[in-house]
Short mmCIF file of C-alpha atoms and ligand atoms in Angstrom, two decimals:
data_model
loop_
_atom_site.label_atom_id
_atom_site.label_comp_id
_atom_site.label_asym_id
_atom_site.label_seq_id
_atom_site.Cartn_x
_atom_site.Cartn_y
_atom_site.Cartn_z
CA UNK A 1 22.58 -12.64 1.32
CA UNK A 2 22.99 -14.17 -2.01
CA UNK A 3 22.76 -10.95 -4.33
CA UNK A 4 22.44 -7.69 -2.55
CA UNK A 5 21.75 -4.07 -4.41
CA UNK A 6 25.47 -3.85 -5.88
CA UNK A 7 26.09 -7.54 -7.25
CA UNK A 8 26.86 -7.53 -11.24
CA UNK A 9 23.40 -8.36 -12.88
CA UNK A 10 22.03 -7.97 -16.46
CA UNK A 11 19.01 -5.28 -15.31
CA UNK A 12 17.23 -7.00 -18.18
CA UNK A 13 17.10 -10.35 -17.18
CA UNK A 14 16.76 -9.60 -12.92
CA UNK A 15 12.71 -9.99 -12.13
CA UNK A 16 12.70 -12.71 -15.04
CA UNK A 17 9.95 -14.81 -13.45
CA UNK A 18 8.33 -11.43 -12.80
CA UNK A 19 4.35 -12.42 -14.76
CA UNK A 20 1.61 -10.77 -12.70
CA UNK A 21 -2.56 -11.09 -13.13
CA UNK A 22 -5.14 -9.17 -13.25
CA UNK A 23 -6.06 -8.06 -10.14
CA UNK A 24 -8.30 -5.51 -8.39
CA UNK A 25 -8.05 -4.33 -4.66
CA UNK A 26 -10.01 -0.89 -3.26
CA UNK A 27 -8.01 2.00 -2.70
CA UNK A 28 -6.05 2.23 -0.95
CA UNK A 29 -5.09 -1.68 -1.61
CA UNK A 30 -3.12 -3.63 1.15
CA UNK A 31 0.12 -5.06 -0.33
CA UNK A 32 -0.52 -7.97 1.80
CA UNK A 33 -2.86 -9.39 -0.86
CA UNK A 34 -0.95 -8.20 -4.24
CA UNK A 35 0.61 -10.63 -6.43
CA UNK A 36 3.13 -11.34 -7.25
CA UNK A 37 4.39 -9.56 -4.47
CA UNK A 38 6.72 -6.88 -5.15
CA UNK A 39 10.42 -6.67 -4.28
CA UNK A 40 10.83 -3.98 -1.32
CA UNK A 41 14.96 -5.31 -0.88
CA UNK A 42 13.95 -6.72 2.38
CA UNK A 43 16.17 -9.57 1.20
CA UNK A 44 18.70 -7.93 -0.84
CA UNK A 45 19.23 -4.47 0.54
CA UNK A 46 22.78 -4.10 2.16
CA UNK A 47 23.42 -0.65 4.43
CA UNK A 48 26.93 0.79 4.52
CA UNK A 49 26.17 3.76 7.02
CA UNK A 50 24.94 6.41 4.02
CA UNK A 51 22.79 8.01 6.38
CA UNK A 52 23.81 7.25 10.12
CA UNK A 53 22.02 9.13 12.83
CA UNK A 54 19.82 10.71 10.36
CA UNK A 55 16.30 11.41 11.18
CA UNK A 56 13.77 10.51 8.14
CA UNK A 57 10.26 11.19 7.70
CA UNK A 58 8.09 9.88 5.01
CA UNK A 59 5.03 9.49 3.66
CA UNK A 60 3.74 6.39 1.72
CA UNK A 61 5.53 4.23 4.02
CA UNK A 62 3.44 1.22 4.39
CA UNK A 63 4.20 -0.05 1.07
CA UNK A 64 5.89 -0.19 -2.43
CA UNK A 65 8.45 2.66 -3.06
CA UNK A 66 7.82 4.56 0.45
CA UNK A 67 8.48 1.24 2.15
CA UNK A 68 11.69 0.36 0.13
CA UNK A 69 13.12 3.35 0.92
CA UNK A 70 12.17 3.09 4.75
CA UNK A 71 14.16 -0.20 4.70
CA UNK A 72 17.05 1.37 2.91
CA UNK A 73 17.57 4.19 4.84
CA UNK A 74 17.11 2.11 8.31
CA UNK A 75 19.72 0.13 6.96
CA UNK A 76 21.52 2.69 6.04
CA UNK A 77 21.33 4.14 9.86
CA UNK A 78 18.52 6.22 9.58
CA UNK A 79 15.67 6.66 11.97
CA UNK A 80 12.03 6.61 10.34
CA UNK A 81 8.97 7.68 11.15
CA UNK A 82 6.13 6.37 8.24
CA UNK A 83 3.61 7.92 7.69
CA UNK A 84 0.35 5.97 5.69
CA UNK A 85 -3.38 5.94 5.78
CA UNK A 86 -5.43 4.02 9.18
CA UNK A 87 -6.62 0.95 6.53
CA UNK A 88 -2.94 -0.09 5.61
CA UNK A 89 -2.03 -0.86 9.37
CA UNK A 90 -1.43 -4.18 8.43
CA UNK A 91 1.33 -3.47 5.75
CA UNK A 92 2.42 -0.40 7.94
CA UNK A 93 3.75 -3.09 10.90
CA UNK A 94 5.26 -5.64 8.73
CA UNK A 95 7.52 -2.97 7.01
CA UNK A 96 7.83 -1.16 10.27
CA UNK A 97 9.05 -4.86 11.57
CA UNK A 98 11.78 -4.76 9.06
CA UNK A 99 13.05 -1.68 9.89
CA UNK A 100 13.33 -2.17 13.40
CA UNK A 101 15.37 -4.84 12.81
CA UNK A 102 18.00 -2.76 11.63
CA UNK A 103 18.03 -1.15 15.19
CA UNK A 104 16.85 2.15 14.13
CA UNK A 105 13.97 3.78 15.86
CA UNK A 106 10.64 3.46 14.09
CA UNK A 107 7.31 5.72 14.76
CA UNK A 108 4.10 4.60 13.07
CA UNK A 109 1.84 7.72 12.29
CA UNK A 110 -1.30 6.70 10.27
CA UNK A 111 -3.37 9.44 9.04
CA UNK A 112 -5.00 11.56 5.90
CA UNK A 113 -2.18 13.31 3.85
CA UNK A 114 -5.86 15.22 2.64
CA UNK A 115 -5.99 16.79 5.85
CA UNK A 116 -3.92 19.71 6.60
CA UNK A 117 -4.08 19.05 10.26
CA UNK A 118 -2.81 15.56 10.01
CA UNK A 119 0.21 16.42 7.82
CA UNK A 120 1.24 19.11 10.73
CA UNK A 121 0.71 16.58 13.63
CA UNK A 122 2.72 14.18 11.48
CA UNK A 123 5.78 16.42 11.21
CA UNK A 124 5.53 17.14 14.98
CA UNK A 125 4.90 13.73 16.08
CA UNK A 126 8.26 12.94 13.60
CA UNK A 127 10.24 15.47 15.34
CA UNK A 128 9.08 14.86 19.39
CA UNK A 129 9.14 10.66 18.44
CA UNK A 130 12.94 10.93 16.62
CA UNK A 131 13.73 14.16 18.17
CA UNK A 132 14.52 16.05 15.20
CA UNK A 133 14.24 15.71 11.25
CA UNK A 134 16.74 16.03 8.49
CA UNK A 135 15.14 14.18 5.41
CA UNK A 136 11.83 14.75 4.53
CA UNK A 137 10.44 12.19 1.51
CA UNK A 138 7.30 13.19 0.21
CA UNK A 139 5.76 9.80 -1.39
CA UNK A 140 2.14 8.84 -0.36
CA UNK A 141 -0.26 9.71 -3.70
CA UNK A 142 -3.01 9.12 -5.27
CA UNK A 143 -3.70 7.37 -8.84
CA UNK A 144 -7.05 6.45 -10.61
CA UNK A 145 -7.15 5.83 -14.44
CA UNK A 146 -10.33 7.60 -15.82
CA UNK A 147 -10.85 7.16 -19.43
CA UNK A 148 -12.61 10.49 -20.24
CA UNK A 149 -12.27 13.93 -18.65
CA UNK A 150 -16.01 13.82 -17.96
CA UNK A 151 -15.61 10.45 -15.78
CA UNK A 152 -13.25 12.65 -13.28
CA UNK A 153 -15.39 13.67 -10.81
CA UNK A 154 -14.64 17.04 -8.59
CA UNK A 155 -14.26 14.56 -5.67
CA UNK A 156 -11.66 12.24 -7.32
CA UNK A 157 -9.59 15.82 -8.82
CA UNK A 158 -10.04 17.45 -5.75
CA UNK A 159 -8.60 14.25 -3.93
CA UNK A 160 -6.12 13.36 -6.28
CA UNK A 161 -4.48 17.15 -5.87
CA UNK A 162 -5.05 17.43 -1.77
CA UNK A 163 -3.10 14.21 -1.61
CA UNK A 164 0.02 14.24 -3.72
CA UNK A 165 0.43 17.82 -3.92
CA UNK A 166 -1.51 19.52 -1.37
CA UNK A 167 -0.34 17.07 1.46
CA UNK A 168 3.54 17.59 -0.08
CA UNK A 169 2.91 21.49 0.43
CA UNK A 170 1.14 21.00 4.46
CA UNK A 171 4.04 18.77 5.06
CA UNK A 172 6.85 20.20 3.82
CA UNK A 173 5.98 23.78 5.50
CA UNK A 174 5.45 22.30 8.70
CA UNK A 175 8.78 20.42 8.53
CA UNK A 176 11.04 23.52 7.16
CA UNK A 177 11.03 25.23 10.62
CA UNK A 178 12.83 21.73 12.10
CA UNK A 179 15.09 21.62 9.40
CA UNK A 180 18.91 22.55 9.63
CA UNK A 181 21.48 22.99 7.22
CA UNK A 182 22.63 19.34 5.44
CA UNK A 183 18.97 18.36 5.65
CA UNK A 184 17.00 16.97 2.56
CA UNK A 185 13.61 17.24 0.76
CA UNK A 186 12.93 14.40 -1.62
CA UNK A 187 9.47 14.37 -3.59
CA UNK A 188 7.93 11.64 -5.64
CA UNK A 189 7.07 12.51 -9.43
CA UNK A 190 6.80 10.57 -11.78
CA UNK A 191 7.55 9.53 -15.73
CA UNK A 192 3.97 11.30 -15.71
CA UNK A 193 4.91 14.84 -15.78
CA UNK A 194 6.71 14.21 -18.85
CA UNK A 195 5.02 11.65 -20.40
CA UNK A 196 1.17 11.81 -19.80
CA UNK A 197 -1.10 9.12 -20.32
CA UNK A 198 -4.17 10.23 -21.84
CA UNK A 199 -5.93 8.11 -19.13
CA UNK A 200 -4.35 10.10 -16.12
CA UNK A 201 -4.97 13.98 -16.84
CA UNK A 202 -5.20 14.76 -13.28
CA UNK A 203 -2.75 12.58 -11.73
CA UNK A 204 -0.25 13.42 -14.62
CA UNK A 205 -0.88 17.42 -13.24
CA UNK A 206 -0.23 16.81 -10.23
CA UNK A 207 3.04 15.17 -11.37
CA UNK A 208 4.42 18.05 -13.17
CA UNK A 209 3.36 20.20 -10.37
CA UNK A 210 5.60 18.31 -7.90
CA UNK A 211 8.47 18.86 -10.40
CA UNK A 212 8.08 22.53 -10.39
CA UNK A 213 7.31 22.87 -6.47
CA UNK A 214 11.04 21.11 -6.48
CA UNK A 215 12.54 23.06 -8.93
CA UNK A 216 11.10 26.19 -7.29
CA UNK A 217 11.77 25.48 -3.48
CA UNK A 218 15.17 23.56 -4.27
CA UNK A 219 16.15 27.09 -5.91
CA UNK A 220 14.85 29.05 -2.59
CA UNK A 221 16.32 26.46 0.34
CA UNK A 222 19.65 25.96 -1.22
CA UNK A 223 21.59 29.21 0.38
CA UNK A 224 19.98 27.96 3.84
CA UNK A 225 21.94 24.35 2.81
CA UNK A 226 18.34 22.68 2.39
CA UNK A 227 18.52 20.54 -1.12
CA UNK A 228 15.68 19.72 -2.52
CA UNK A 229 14.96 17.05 -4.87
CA UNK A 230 12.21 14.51 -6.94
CA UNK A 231 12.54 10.90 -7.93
CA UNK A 232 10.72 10.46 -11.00
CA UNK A 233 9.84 6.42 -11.07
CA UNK A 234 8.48 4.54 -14.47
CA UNK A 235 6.12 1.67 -14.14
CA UNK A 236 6.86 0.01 -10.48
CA UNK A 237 5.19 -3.03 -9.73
CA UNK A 238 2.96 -1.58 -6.46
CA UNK A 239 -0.52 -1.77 -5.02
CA UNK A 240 -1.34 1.60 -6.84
CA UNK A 241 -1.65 -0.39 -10.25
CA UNK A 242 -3.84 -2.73 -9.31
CA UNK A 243 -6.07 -0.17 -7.32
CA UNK A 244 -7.73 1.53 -10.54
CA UNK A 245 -4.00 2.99 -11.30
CA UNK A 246 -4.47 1.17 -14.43
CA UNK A 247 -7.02 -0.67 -16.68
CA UNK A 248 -6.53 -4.66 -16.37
CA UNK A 249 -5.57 -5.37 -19.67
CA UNK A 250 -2.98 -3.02 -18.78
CA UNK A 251 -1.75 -5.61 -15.75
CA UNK A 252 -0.30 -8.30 -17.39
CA UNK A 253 2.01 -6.60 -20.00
CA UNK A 254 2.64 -3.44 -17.17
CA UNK A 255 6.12 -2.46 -17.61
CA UNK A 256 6.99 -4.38 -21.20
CA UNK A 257 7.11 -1.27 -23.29
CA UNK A 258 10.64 0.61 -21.27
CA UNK A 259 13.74 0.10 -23.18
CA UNK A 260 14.39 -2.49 -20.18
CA UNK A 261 11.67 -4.29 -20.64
CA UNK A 262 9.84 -5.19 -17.92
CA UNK A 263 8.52 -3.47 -14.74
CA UNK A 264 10.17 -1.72 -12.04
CA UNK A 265 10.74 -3.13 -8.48
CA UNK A 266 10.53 -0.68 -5.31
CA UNK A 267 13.89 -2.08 -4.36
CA UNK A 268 15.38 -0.75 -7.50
CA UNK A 269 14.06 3.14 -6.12
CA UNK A 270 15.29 2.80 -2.75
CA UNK A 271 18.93 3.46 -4.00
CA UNK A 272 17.97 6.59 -5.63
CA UNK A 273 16.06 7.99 -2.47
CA UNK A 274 19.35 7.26 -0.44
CA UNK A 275 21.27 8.90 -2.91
CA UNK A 276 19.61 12.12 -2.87
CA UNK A 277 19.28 12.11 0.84
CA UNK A 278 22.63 11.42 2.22
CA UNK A 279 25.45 14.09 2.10
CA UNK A 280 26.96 12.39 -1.30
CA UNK A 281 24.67 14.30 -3.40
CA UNK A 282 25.90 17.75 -1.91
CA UNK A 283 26.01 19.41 -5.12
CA UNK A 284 22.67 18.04 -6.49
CA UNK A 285 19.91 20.70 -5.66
CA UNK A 286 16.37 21.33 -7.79
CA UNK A 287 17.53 17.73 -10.14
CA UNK A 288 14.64 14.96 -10.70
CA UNK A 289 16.31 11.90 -10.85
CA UNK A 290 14.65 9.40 -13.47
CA UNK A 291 14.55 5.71 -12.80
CA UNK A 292 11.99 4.61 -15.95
CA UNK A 293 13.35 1.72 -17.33
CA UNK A 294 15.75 3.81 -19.74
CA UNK A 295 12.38 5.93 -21.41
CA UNK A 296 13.94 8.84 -21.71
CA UNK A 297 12.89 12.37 -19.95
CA UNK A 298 13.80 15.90 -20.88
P1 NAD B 462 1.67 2.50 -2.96
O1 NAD B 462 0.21 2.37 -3.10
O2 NAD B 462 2.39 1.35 -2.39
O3 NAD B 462 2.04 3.80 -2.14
C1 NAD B 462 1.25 4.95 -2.14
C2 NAD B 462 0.96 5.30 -0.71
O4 NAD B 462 0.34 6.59 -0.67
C3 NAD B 462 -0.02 4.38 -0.01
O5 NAD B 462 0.62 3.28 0.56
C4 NAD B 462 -0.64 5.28 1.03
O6 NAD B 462 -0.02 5.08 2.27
C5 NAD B 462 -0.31 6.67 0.55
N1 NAD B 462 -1.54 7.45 0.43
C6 NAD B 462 -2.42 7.48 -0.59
N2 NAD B 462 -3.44 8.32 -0.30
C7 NAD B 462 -3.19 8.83 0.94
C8 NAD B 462 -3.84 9.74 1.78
N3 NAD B 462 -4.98 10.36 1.42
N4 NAD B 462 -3.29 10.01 2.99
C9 NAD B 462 -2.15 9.42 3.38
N5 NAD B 462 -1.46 8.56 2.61
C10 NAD B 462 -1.99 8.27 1.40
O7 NAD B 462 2.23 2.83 -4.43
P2 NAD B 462 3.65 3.38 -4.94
O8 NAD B 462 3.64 3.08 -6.38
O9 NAD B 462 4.75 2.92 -4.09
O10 NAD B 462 3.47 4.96 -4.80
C11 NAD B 462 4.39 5.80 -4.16
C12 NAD B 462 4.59 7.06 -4.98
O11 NAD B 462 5.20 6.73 -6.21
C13 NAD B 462 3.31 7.80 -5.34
O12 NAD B 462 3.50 9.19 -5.18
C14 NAD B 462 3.13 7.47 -6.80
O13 NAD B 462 2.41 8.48 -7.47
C15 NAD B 462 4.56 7.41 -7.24
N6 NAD B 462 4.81 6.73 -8.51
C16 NAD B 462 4.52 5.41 -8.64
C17 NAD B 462 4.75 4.79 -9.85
C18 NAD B 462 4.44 3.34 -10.07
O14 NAD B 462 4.50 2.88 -11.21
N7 NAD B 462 4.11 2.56 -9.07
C19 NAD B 462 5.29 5.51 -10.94
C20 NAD B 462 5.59 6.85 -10.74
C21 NAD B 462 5.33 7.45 -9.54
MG1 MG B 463 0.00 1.27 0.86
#
């Protein structure tokens, strides 16, 4: 391993051959075909035991930042069971390939995050497969640009709220009954819930609702030694973009406008996921942690 996640780089110049197309894919877009292909720190990503013996569920894990962090925390000892929809099977067994590598026990549970029924069978499919569950990471979602509020059909709202916040809710309630003291709730916002795009209204919503569900629960699970916590990600280079999550023209310069510079990798989340999940963080409760390129958040 030539550079792993802790070797001295310039953040501005890592990624510097980084110059992707435009691109379209259906939703919910296989990674497989996306290019370039993004970094998931399959190569880089070293484990020093953050998280050994831990039991992980999450969501999202066939691909960009879900699947980085499904290789981090299996290499950080973890055991993982990813949940994704039926169509992204194929990305689903590569990244389920890499985890098992680390030795860790991996469960593949494919499914609709839509469906309330699914999201309970997932949590007790995680907890019989793993037996038990201490970090939950709530990930998969749903973006599609629409460039006028009248183009947002009730389907696409309705779906874009029964995924990212309405599966985080089904999911999260199932898993609380499983989940003992030292365990930890991590939920995917985004840049979006501060910073709306005048092309995302309902994704951007749903984005600020996850920050308040956080803020809320973290405030009501913290005396039973439950932390909750968000990740709030800028522009990462994943199959979401290039699956209506932005215009084209928007492809080739995606990223260029953060004080970095460029676009995020998942690899560069992963770290963050670990963070809040392992014991380190013991004093961080109801915090969204912002990895955006340096734009700043409130
Ligand atoms: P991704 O497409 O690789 O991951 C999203 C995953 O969500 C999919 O792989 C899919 O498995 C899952 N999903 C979508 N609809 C589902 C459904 N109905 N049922 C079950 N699973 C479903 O893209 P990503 O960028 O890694 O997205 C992960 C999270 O990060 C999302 O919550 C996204 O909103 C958030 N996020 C991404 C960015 C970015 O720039 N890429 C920025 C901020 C926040
Ligand atoms: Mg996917």
């Amino acid at each position: 391993m030539s550079r792993d996640q802790y070797t001295f780089t310039n953040p501005a110049e890592l990624y510097a051959d980084f110059d992707p197309e435009k691109q379209k894919q259906p939703e919910p877009g296989l990674e497989a075909k996306l290019h370039p292909k993004p970094d998931l720190g399959e190569d880089t990503y070293r484990g020093s035991g953050r998280l050994q013996g831990r039991k992980a569920l999450i969501t999202g894990a066939d691909s960009g930042i879900g699947a980085a962090t499904a290789i981090a925390f299996a290499r950080e000892g973890a055991d993982v069971a990813m949940s994704y929809l039926p169509e992204e099977e194929e990305d689903a067994q590569h990244v389920a390939g890499i985890v098992k590598e680390a030795g860790v026990t991996v469960l593949t549970v494919p499914g609709d995050l839509r469906d309330a029924a699914y999201c309970r069978d997932l949590v007790q499919q995680a907890v019989d497969g793993l037996g038990g569950l201490d970090i939950v990471v709530n990930n998969g979602g749903k973006q599609v640009f629409q460039e006028s509020l009248t183009d947002i059909t009730d389907e696409q709202f309705d779906d874009t709220f029964k995924t990212n916040v309405y599966g985080m809710f089904w999911v999260t309630k199932a898993a609380l009954p499983h989940l003992q003291p030292g365990s930890t709730i991590i939920n995917t916002t985004s840049i979006q819930a501060y910073q709306p795009s005048e092309i995302l209204v309902d994704y951007a919503s749903t984005k600020a609702t996850i920050n308040a569900f956080t803020k809320a629960l973290a405030q009501q699970l913290a005396p039973k030694g439950i932390r909750v916590n968000a990740v709030a990600p800028g522009p990462i280079w994943t199959v979401l973009q290039v699956t209506e999550g932005q215009p084209q023209e928007k492809i080739e310069s995606f990223g260029q406008q953060t004080p970095i510079g460029r676009a995020g990798q998942p690899a560069e989340l992963a770290p963050a996921y670990v963070f809040l999940a392992s014991a380190e963080s013991s004093y961080v409760a109801g915090e969204t942690l912002a990895v955006t390129g340096g734009s700043p958040t409130p």
